[in-house]
Coordinates of C-alpha atoms in Angstrom, one line a residue:
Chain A
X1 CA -2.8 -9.0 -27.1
X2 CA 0.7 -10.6 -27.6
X3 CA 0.3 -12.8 -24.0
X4 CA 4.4 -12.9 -23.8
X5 CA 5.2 -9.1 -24.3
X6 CA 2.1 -8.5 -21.6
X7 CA 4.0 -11.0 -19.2
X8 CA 7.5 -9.9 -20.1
X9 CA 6.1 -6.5 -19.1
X10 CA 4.9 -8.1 -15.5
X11 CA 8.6 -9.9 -15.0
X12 CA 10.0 -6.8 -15.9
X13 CA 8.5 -4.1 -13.5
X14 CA 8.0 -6.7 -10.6
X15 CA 11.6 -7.8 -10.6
X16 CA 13.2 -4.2 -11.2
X17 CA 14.5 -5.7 -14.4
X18 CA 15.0 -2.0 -16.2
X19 CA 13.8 -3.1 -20.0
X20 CA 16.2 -6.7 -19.6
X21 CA 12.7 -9.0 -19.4
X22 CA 11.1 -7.2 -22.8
X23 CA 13.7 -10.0 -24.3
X24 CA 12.8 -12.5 -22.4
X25 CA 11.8 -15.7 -24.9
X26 CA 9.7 -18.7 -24.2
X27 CA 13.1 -21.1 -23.3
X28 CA 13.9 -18.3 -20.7
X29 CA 14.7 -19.9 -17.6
X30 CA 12.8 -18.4 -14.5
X31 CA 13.2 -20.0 -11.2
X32 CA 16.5 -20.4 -9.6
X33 CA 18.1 -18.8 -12.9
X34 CA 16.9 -15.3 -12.1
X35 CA 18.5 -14.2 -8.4
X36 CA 15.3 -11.9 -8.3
X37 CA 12.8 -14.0 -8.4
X38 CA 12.8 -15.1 -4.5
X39 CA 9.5 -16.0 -2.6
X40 CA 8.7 -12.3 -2.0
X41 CA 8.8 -11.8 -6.2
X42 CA 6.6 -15.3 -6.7
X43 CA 3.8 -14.0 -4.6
X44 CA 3.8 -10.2 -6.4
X45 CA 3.9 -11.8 -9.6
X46 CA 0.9 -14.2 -8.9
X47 CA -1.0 -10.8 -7.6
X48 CA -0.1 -8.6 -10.6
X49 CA -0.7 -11.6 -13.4
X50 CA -4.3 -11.6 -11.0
X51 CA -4.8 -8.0 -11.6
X52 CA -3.7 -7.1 -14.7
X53 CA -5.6 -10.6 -16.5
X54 CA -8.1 -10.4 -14.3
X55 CA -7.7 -14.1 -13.3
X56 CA -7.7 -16.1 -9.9
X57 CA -5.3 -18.1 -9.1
X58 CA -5.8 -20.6 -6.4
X59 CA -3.4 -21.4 -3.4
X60 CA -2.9 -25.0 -4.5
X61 CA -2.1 -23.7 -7.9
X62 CA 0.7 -22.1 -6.6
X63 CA 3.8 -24.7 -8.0
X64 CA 7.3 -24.8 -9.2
X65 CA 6.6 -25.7 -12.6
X66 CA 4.7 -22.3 -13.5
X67 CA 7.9 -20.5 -12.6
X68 CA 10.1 -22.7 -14.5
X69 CA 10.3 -21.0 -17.7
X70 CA 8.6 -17.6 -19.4
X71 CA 7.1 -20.0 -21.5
X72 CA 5.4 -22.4 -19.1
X73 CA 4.4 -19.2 -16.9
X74 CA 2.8 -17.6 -20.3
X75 CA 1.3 -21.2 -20.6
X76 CA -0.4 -21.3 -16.9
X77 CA -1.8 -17.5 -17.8
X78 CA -3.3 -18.3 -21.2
X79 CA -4.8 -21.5 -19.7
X80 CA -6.2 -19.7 -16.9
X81 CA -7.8 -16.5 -19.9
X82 CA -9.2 -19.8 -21.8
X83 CA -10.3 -21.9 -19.1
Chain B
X1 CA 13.0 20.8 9.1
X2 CA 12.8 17.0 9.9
X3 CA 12.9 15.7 13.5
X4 CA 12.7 12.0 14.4
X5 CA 11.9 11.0 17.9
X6 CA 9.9 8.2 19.7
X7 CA 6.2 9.4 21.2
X8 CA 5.4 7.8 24.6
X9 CA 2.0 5.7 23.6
X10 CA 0.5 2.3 24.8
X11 CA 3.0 -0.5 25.1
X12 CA 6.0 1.8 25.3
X13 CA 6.6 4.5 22.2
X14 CA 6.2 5.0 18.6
X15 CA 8.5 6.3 16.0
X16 CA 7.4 9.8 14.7
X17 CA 9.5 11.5 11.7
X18 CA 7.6 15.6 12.3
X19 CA 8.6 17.3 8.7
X20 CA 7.8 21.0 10.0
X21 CA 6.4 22.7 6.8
X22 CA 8.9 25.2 5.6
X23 CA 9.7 28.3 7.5
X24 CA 8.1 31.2 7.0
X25 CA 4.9 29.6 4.6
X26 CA 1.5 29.2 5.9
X27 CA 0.6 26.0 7.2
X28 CA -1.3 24.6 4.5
X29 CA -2.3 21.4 5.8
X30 CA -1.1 18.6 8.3
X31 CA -0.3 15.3 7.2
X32 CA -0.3 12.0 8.9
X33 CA 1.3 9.5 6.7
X34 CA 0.1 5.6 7.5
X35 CA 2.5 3.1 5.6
X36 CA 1.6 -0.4 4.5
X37 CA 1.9 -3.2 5.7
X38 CA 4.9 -6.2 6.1
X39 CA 8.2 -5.8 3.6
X40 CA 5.5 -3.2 1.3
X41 CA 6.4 -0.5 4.4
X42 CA 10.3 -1.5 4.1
X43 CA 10.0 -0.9 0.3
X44 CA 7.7 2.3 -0.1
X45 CA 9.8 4.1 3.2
X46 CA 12.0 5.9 0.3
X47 CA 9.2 7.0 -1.5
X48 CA 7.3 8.0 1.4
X49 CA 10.3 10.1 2.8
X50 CA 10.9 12.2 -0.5
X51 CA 6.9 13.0 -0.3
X52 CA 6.7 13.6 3.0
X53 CA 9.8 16.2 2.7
X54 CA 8.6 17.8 -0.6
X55 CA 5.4 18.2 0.7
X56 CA 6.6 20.0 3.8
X57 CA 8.5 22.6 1.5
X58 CA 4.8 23.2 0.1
X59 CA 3.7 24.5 3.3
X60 CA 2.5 21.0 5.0
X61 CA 3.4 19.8 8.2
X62 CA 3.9 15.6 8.0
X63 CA 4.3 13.0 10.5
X64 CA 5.2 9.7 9.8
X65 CA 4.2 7.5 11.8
X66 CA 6.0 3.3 12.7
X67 CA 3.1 1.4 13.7
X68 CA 3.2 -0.9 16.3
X69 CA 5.6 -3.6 16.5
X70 CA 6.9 -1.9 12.9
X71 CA 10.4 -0.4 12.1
X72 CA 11.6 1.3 15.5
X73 CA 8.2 1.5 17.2
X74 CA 8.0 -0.8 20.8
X75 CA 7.0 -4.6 20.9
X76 CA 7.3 -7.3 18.1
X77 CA 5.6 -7.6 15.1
X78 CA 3.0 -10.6 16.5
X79 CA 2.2 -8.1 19.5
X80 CA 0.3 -5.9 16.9
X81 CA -3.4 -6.1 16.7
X82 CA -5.5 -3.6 14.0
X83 CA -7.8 -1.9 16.8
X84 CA -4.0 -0.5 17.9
X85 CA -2.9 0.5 14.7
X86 CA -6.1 2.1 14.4
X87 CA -5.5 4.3 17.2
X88 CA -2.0 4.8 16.8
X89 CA -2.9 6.6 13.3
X90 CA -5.5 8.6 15.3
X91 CA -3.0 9.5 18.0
X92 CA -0.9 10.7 15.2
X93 CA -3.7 13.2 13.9
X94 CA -3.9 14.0 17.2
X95 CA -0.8 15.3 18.0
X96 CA -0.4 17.2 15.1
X97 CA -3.6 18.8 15.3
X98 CA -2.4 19.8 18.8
X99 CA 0.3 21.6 17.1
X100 CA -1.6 22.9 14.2
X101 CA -4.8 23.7 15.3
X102 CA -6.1 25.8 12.6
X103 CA -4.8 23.4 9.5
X104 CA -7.4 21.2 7.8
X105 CA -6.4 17.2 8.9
X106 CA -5.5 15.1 6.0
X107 CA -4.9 11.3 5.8
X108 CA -2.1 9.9 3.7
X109 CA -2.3 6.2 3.1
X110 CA -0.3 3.9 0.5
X111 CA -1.7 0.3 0.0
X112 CA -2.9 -1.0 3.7
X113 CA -2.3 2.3 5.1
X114 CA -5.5 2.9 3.4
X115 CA -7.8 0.9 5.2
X116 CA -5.8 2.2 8.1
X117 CA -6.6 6.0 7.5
X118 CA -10.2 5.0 6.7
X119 CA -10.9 2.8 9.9
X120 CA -9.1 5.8 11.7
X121 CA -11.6 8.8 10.0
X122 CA -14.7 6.9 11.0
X123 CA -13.7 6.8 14.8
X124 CA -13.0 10.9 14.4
X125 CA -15.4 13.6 15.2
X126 CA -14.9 15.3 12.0
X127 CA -14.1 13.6 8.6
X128 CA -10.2 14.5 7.5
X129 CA -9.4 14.7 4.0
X130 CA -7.8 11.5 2.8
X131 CA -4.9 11.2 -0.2
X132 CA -4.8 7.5 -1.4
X133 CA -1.8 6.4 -3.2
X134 CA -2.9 2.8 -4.5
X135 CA -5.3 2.2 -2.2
X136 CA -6.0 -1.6 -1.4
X137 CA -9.5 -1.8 -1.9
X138 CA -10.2 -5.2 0.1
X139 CA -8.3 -6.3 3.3
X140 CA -8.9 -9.8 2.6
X141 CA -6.8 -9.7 -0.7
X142 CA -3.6 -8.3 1.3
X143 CA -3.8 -10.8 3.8
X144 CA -4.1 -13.7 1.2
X145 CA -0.9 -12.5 -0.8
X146 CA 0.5 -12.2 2.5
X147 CA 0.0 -16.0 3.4
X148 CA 1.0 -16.8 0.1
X149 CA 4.7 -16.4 0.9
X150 CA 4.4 -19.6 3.2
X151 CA 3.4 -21.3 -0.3
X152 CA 5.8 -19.6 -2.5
X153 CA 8.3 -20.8 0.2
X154 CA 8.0 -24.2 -0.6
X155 CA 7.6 -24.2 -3.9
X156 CA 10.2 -26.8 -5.0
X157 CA 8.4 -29.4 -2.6
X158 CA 5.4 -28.0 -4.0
X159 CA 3.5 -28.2 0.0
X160 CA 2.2 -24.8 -0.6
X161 CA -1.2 -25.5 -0.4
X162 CA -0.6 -27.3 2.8
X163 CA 1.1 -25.0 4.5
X164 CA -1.6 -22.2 4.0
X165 CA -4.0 -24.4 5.5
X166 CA -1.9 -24.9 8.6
X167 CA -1.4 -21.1 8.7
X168 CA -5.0 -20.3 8.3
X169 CA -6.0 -22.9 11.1
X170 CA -3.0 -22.0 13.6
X171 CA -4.8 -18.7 12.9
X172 CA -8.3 -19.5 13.9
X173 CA -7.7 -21.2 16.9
X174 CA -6.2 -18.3 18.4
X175 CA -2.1 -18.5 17.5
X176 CA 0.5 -16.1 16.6
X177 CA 1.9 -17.6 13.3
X178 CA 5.4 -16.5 11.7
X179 CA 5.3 -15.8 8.0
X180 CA 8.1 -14.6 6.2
X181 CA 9.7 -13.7 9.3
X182 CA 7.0 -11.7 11.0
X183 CA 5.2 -12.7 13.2
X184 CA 0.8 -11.9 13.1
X185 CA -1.3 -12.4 15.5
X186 CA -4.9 -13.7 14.9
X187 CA -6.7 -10.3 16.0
X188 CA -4.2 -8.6 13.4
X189 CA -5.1 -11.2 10.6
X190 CA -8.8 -11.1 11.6
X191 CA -8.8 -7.3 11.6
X192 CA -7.1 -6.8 7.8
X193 CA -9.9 -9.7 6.7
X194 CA -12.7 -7.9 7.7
X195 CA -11.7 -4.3 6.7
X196 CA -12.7 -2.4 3.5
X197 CA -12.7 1.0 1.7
X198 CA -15.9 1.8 1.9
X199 CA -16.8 5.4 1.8
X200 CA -17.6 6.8 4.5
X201 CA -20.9 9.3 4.5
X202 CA -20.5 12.8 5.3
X203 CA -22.8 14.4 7.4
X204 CA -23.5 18.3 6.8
X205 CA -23.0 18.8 10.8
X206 CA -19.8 17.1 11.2
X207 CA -17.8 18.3 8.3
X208 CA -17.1 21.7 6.4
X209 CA -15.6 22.5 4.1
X210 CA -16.3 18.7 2.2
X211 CA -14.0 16.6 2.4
X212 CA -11.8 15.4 0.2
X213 CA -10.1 12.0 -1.2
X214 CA -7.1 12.5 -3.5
X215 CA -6.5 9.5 -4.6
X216 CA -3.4 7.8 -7.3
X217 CA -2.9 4.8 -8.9
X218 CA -0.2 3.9 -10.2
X219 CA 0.3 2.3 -13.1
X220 CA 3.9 0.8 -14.8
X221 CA 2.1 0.6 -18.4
X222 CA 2.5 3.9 -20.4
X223 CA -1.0 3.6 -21.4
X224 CA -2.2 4.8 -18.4
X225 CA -5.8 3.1 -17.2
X226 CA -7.9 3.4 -14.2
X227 CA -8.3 -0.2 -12.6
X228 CA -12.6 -1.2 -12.8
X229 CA -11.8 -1.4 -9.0
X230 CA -11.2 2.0 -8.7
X231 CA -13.9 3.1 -11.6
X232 CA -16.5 1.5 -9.2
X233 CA -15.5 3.0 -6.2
X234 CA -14.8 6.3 -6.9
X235 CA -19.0 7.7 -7.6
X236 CA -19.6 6.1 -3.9
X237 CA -17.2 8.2 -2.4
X238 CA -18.7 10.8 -4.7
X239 CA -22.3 9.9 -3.8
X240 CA -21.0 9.6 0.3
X241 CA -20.5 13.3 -0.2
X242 CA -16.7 13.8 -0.9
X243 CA -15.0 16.0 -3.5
X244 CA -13.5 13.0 -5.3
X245 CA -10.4 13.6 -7.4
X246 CA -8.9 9.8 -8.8
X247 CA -6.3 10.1 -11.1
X248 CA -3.7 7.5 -12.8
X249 CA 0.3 8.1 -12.9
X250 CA 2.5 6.2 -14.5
X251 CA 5.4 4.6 -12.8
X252 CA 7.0 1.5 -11.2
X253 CA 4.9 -0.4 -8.6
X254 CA 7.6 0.7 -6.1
X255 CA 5.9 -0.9 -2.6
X256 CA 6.7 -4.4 -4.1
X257 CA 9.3 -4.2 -6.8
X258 CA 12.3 -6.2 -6.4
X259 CA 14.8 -3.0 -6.2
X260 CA 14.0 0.1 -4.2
X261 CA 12.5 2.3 -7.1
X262 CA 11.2 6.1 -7.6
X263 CA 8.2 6.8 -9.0
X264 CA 9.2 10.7 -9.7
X265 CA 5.5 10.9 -11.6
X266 CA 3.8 10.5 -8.8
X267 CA 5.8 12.5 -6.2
X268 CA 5.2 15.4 -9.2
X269 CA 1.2 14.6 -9.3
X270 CA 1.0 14.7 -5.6
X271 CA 2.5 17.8 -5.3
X272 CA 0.7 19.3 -8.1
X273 CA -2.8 18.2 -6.2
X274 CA -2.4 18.9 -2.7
X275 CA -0.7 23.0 -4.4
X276 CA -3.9 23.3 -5.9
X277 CA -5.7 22.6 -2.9
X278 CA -4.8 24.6 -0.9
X279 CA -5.1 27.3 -3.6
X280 CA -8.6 26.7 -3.5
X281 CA -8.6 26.7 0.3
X282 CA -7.0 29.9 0.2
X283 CA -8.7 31.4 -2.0

């Protein structure tokens, strides 16, 4: 499993991105680059990264820096399948 | 035909949308549609509409129902508790079975709506048939993504944490909080904790034919995959005594995407299920 494509997939579908995220690289810029990503977007992103890794994510997890980038929110998912 | 109007009921009205099945067809079926909860109802109502229209050319009669405190229902948002959404989806059934008496009952839930439909079936003398699109398996689950938008709020200052904690306390001692601009109260927020999909077991006595769950999930990968939520879940229904039918469609995750988005897939499979009901009904 490539972990980026998977997430790419996630950004894409959640933010209504119509195939734009599949290029997304790990210097993307995420939060307050992407006008779609708003609170609403954070919190169904969290849930479907939950559900489709299988992962938990707990509340005081929930920061700024995972949303920085594609590649620090790849980051925070592979530390979470290898944790 | 579609006819909106507001239905006297406890606390002033509610919004019904009555899609009169098409003239001239036999009424297949009645349909009660129960929408989820918070900005999921503002983003499914599109989806929910072209369903509720194309099933009504098939011969169904649909009512959509605004809860409570939701869309142009009376009362605000906080004044909602679950016991009254509860009953407003059985007052629904209600009045269309009033209309339709011979037409077998059916349940239509997407995401919270769910629980909703299933709360409402085991108050009800006789089971309905339920049709599940995405059905949220645990009410605890919606209610914590729900809070989370107090957290994702603050994300910058990174106080996220903290201000869950003050929610979920405000919340047990007894006071309406504001998230996201609505407003819950703590009988709402204790009702969606406590609820659950779990089957519900049919009697011989109180239901005939057996009842039935249609259920969708809907999935944005092409590969399509049953989640091991609904894998488990599915053989209890089965073993509670319903005919079971669970069945992925591919499409966007339209109650939560950012745009407002079809998913023509599962308008197509939904049709294509509840036609070959009632063939078998008929037949």
């Amino acid at each position: 499993m490539n972990l980026l494509t998977e997430v790419n997939k996630v950004l894409d579908n959640v933010l209504s991105l119509g195939g734009r995220g599949m290029q997304f690289n790990p210097d993307t810029p995420l939060l307050g680059a992407i006008p779609e990503l708003d609170s609403m977007a954070v919190v169904t992103l969290i849930t479907t990264l939950e559900e489709r890794f299988g992962l938990m994510v707990d509340d005081d997890e929930i920061s700024g820096d995972i949303f920085a980038t594609v590649g620090s929110l790849v980051a925070f998912v592979d530390g979470k399948l290898s944790g | 035909m579609r006819d909106a109007f507001l239905h006297p009921a406890e606390g002033g009205h509610r919004l019904y949308i009555h899609h009169a099945p098409a003239v001239g067809s036999v009424v297949r079926g009645v349909v009660v549609y129960v929408h989820p909860w918070a900005e999921e109802m503002n983003k499914s109502r599109r989806m929910a509409s072209l369903a509720a229209r194309q099933l009504a050319e098939e011969g169904y009669a649909v009512l959509q129902v605004d809860l409570l405190g939701c869309g142009d229902s009376s009362a605000d948002h906080g004044d909602a508790s679950w016991e009254a959404w509860v009953r407003d989806v059985r007052d629904a059934a209600d009045w269309l079975t009033a209309r339709y008496p011979e037409a077998p009952l059916w349940l239509w839930g997407l995401r919270a709506g769910t629980l909703l439909c299933q709360a409402a079936a085991a108050q009800m003398a006789s089971l309905p048939n339920l049709l599940f699109w995405q059905p949220a398996q645990q009410g605890k689950a919606l209610l914590q993504q729900f809070l989370r938008l107090k957290a994702a709020a603050q994300l910058a200052d990174g106080g996220g944490k903290a201000a869950m904690d003050e929610v979920r306390q405000a919340l047990r001692t007894g006071q309406v909080v504001d998230v996201a601009g609505y407003r819950v109260s703590p009988s709402l927020a204790s009702g969606l904790e406590v609820a659950t999909l779990a089957p519900l077991a049919v009697t011989a006595a109180a239901t005939r034919p057996t009842p039935r769950l249609v259920w969708f999930e809907i999935n944005p990968q092409v590969e399509l995959e049953l989640s091991p939520a609904a894998l488990s879940a599915a053989p209890k229904w089965t073993a509670a005594g319903w005919r079971v039918d669970l069945q992925p469609v591919c499409g966007p995750t339209f109650w939560q995407t950012t745009e407002i988005e079809d998913a023509p897939q599962l308008l197509t499979a939904t049709l294509a299920r509840m036609a070959s009901v009632n063939e078998a009904a008929l037949a």
